[in-house]
PDB file of C-alpha atoms in Angstrom:
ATOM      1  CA  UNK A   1     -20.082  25.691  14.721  1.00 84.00           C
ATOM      2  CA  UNK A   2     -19.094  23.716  11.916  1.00 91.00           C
ATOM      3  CA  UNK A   3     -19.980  19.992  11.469  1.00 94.00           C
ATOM      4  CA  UNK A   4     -17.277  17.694  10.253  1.00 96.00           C
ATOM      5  CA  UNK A   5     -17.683  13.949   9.074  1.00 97.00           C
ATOM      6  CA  UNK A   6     -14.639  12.216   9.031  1.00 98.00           C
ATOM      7  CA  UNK A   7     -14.262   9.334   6.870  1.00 98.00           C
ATOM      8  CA  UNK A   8     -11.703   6.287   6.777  1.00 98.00           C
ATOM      9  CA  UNK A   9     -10.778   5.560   3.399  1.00 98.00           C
ATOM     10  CA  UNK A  10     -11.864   2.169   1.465  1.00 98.00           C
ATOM     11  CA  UNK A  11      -9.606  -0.733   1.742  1.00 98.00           C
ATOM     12  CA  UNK A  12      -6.310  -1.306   0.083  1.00 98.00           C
ATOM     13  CA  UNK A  13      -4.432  -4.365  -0.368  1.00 98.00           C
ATOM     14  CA  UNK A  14      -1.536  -3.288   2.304  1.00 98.00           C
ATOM     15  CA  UNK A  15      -5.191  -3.308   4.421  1.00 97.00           C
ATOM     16  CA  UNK A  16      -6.028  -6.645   3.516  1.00 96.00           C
ATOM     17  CA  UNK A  17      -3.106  -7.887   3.976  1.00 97.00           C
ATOM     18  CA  UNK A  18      -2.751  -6.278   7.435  1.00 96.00           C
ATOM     19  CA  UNK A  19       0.038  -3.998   6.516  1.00 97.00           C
ATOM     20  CA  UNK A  20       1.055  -0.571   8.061  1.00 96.00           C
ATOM     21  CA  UNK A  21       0.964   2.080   4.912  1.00 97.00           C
ATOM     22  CA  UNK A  22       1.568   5.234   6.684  1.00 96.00           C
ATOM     23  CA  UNK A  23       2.608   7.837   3.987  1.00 95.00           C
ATOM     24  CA  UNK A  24       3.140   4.786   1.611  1.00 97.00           C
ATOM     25  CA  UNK A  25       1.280   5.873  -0.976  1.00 97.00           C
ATOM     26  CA  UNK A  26      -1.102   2.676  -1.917  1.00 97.00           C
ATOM     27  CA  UNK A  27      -4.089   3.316  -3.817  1.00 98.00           C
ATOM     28  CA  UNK A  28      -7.454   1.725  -3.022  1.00 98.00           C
ATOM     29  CA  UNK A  29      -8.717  -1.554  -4.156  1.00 98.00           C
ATOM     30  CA  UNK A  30     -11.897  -2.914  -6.018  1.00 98.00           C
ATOM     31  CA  UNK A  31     -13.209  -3.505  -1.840  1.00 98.00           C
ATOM     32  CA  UNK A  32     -12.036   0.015  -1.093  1.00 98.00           C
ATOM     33  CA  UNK A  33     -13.929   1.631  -3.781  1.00 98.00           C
ATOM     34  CA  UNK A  34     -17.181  -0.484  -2.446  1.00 98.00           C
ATOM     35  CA  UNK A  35     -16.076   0.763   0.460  1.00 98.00           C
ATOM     36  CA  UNK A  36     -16.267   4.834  -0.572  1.00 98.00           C
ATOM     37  CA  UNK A  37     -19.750   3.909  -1.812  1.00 98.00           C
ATOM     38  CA  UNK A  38     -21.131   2.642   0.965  1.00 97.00           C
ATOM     39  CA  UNK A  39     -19.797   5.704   2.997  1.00 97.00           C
ATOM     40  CA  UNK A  40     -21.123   7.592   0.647  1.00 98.00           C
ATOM     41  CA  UNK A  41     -24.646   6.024   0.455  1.00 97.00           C
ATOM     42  CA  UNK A  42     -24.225   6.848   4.701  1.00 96.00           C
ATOM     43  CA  UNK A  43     -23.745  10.112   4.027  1.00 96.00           C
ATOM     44  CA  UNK A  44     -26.218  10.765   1.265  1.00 96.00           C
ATOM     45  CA  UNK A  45     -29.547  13.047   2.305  1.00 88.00           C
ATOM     46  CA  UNK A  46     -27.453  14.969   5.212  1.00 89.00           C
ATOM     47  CA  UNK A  47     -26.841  17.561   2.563  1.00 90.00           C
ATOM     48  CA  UNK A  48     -23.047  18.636   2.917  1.00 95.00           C
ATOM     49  CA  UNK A  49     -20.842  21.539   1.592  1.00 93.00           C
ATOM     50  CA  UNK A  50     -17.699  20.677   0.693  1.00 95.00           C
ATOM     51  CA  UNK A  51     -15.173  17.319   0.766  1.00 97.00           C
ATOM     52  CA  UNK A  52     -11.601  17.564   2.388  1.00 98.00           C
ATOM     53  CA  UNK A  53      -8.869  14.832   1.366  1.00 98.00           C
ATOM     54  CA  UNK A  54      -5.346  13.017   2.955  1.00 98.00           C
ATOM     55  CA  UNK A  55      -3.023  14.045   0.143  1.00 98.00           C
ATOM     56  CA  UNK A  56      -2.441  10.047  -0.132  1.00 98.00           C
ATOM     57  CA  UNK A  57      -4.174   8.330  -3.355  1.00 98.00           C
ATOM     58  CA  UNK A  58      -6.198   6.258  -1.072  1.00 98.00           C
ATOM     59  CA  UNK A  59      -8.059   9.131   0.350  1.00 98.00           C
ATOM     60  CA  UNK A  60      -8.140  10.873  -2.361  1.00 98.00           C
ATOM     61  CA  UNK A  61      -9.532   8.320  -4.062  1.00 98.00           C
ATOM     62  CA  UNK A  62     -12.436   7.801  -1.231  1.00 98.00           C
ATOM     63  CA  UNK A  63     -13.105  11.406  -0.838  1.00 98.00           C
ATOM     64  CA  UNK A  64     -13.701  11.519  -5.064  1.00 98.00           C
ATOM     65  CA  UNK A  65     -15.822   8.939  -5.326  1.00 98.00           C
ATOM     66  CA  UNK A  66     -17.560  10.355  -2.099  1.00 98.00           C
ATOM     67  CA  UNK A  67     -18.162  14.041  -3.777  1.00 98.00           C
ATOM     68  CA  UNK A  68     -19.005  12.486  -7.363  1.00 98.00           C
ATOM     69  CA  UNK A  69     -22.018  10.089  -5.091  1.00 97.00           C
ATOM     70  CA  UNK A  70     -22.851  13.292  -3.201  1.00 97.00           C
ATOM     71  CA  UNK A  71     -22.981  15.413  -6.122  1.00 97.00           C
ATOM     72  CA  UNK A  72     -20.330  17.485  -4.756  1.00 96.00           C
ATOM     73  CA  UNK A  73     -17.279  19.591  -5.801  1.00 96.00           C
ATOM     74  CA  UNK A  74     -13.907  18.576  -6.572  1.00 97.00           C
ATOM     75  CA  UNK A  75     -11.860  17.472  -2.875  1.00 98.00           C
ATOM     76  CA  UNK A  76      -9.919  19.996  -1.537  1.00 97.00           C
ATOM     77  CA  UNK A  77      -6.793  18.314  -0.446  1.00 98.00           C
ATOM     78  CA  UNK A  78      -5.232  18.789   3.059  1.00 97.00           C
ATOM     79  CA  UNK A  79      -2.014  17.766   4.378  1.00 97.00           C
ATOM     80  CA  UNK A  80      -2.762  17.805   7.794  1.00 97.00           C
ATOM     81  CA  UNK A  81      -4.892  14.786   7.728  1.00 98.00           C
ATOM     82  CA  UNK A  82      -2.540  12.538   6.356  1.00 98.00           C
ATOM     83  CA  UNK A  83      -1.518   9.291   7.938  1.00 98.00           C
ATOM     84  CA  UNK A  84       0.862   8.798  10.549  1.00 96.00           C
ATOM     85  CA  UNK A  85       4.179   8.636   9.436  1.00 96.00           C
ATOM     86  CA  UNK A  86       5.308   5.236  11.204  1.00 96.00           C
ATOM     87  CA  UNK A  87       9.153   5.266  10.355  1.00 97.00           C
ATOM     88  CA  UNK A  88      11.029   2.307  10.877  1.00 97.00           C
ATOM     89  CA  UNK A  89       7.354   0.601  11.346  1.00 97.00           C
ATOM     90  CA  UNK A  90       6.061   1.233   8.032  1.00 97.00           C
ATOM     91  CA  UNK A  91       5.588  -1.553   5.552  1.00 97.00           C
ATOM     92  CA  UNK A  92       5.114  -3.917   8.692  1.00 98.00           C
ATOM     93  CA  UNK A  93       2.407  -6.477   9.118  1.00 98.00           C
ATOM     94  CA  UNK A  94       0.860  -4.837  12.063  1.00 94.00           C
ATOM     95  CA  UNK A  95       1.723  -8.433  14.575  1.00 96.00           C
ATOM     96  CA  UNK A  96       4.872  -7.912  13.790  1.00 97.00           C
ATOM     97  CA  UNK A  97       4.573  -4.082  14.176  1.00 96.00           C
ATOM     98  CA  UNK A  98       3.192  -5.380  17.656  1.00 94.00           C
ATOM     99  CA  UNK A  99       5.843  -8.061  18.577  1.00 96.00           C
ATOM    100  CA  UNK A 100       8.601  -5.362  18.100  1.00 96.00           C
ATOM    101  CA  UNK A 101       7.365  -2.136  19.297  1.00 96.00           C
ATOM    102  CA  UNK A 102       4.352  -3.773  21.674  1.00 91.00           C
ATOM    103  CA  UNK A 103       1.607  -0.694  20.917  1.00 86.00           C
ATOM    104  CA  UNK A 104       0.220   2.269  19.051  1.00 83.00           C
ATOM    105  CA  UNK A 105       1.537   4.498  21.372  1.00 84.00           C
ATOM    106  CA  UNK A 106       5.555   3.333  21.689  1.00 88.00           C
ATOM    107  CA  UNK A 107       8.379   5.564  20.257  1.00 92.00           C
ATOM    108  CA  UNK A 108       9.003   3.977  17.092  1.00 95.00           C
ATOM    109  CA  UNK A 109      12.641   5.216  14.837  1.00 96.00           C
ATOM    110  CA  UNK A 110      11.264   8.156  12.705  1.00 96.00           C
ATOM    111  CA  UNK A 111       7.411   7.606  13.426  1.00 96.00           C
ATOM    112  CA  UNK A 112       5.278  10.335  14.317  1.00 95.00           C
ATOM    113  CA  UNK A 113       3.460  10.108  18.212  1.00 93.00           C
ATOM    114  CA  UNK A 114       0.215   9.990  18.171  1.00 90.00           C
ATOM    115  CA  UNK A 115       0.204  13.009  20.040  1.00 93.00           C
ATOM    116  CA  UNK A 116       1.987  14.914  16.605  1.00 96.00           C
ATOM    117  CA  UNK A 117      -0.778  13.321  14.992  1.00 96.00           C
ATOM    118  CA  UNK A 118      -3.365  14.841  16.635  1.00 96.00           C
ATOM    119  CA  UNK A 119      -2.054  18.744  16.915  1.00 97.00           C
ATOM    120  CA  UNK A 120      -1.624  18.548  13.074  1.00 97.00           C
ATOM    121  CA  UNK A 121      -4.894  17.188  12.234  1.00 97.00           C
ATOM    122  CA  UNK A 122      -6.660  19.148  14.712  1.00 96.00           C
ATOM    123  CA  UNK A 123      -4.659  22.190  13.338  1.00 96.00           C
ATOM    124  CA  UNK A 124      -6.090  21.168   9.834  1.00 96.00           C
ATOM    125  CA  UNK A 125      -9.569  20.601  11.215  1.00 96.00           C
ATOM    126  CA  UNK A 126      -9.463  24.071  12.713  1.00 93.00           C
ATOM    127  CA  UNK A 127      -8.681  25.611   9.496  1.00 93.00           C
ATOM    128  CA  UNK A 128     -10.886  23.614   7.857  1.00 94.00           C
ATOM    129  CA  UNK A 129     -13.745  25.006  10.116  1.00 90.00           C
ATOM    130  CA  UNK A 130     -12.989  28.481  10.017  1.00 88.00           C
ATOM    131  CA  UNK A 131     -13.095  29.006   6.241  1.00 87.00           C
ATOM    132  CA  UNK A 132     -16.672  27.001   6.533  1.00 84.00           C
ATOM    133  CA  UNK A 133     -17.311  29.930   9.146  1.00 76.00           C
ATOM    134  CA  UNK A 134     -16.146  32.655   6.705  1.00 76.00           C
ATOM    135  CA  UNK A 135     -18.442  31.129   3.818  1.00 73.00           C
ATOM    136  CA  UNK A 136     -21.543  30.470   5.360  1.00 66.00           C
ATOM    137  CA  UNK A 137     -21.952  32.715   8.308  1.00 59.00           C
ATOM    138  CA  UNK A 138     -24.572  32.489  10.099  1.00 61.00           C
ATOM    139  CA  UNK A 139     -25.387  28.980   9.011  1.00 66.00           C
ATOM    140  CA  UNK A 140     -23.617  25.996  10.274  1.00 73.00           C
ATOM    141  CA  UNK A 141     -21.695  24.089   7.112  1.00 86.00           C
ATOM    142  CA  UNK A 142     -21.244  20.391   6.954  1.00 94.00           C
ATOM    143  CA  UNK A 143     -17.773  19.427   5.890  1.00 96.00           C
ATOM    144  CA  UNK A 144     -16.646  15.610   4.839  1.00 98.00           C
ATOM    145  CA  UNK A 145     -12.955  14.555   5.687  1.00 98.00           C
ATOM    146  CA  UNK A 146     -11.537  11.701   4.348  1.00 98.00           C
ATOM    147  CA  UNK A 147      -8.541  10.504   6.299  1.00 98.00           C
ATOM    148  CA  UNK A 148      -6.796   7.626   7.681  1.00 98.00           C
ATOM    149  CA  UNK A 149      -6.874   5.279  10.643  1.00 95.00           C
ATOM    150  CA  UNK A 150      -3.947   6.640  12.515  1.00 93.00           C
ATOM    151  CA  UNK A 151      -5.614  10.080  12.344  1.00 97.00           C
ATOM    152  CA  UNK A 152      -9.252   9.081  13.177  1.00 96.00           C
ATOM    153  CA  UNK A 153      -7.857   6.960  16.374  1.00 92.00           C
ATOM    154  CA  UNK A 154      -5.900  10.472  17.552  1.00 94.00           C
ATOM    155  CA  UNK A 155      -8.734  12.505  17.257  1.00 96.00           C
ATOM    156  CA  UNK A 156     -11.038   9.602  18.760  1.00 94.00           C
ATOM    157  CA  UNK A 157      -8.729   9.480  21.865  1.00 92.00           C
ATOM    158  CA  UNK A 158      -8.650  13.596  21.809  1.00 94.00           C
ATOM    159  CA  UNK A 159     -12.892  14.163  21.685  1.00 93.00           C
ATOM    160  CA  UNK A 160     -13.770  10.834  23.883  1.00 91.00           C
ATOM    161  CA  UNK A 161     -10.850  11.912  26.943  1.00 90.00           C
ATOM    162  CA  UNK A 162      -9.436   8.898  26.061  1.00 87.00           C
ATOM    163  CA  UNK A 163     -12.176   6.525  26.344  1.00 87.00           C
ATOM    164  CA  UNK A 164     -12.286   5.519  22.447  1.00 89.00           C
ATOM    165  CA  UNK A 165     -12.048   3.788  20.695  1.00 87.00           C
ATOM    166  CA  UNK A 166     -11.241   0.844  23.245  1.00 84.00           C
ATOM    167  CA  UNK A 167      -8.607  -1.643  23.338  1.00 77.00           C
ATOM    168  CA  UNK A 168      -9.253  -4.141  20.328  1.00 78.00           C
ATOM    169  CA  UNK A 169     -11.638  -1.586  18.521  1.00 84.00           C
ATOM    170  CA  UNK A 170     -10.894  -1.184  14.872  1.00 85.00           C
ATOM    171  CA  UNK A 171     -11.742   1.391  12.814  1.00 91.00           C
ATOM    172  CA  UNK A 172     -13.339  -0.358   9.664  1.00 96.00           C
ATOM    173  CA  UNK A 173     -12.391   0.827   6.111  1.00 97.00           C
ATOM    174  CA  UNK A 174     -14.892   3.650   5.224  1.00 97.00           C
ATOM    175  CA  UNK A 175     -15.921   4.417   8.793  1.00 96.00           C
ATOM    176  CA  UNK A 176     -18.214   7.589   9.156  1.00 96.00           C
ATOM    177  CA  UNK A 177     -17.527   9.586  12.729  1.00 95.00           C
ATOM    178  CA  UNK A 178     -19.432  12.872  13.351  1.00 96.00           C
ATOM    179  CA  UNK A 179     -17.782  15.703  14.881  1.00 95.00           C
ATOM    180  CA  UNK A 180     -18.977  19.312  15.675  1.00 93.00           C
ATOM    181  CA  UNK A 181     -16.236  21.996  15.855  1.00 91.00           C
ATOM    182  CA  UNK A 182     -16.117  25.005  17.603  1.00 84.00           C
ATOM    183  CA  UNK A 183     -13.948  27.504  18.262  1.00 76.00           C
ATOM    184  CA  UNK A 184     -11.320  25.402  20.351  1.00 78.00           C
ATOM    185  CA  UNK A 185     -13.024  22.478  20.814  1.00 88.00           C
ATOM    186  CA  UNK A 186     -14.219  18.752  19.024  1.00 91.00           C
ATOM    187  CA  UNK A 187     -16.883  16.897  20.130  1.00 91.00           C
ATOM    188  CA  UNK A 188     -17.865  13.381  18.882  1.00 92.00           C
ATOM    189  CA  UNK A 189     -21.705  13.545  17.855  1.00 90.00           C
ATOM    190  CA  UNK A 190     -21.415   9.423  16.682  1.00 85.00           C
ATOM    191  CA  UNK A 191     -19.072   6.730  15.016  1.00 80.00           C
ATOM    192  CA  UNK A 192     -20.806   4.559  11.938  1.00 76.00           C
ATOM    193  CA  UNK A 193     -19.604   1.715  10.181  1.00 66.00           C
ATOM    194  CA  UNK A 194     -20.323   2.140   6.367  1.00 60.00           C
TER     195      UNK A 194
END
């Protein structure tokens, strides 16, 4: 079993302004960087092992500020929990995102599905987990993930059956979820805003 907190990154401007980033890569803002604090002040006391990053400067970013709080090493950096690539959708505001496409879940020109979203982060997650396995067995480690919103509401939708997060839910800017993995499987333990 391996226990992995999953972390939104801070704010950017394309979030203020309520624009879809994707694999844009926009760095955070003075808010965002509150933002990794705050997460970090969440996580602080839990006593973790190691932080996992997004390639994309604003989780990277999140997840160094995170480990430097924490007292932590250096972010190991993982593709697989990068942000949905939105295609013809990114650089949108999300209404008109919306207006033109309707939902998170339409077929979009070049975007990933949310469903390609989820097999690559849980494929990442997986790994993530079993090299926590082959460093610490017997003991259970505690892993931090910083991601992105797009990834945290596939693997929301994955753990919860598809109960969460609900219609008109949004997953604040340096959001904490809990997860336990195990061999197969990822259960939601509890969702936190920072």
């Amino acid at each position: 079993m391996t226990l992995l907190t999953v972390v939104r990154h801070g704010q950017t401007d394309w979030n203020l302004d309520r624009r879809i980033q994707g694999s844009t890569d926009i760095p955070l803002n003075d808010t965002g960087r509150a933002d990794a604090r705050r997460a970090a002040a969440v996580l602080a006391g839990s006593g973790y092992d190691a932080v996992y990053a997004s390639p994309l400067m604003r989780a990277r970013e999140t997840a160094q500020i995170i480990a430097d709080e924490l007292a932590l090493p250096e972010p190991v950096l993982t593709r697989g929990m990068r942000e949905r690539e939105f295609g013809e959708g990114e650089g949108l505001l999300v209404d008109e995102y919306l207006q033109r496409w309707g939902d998170w879940t339409a077929t979009v020109p070049g975007a990933e599905t949310l469903d390609q979203v989820r097999d690559r982060a849980l494929n990442s997650l997986e790994r993530i987990a079993r090299a926590a396995r082959r460093r610490s067995a017997p003991r259970a480690e505690s892993i931090v993930v910083v991601s992105h919103g797009g990834v945290l509401r596939a693997l929301l939708l994955h753990a919860s059956g598809g109960t969460l997060p609900r219609e008109g839910d949004v997953l604040r800017n340096g959001s904490v979820h809990r997860f336990v993995a195990e061999r197969g499987s990822l259960r939601l333990l509890e969702s936190v805003a920072a």
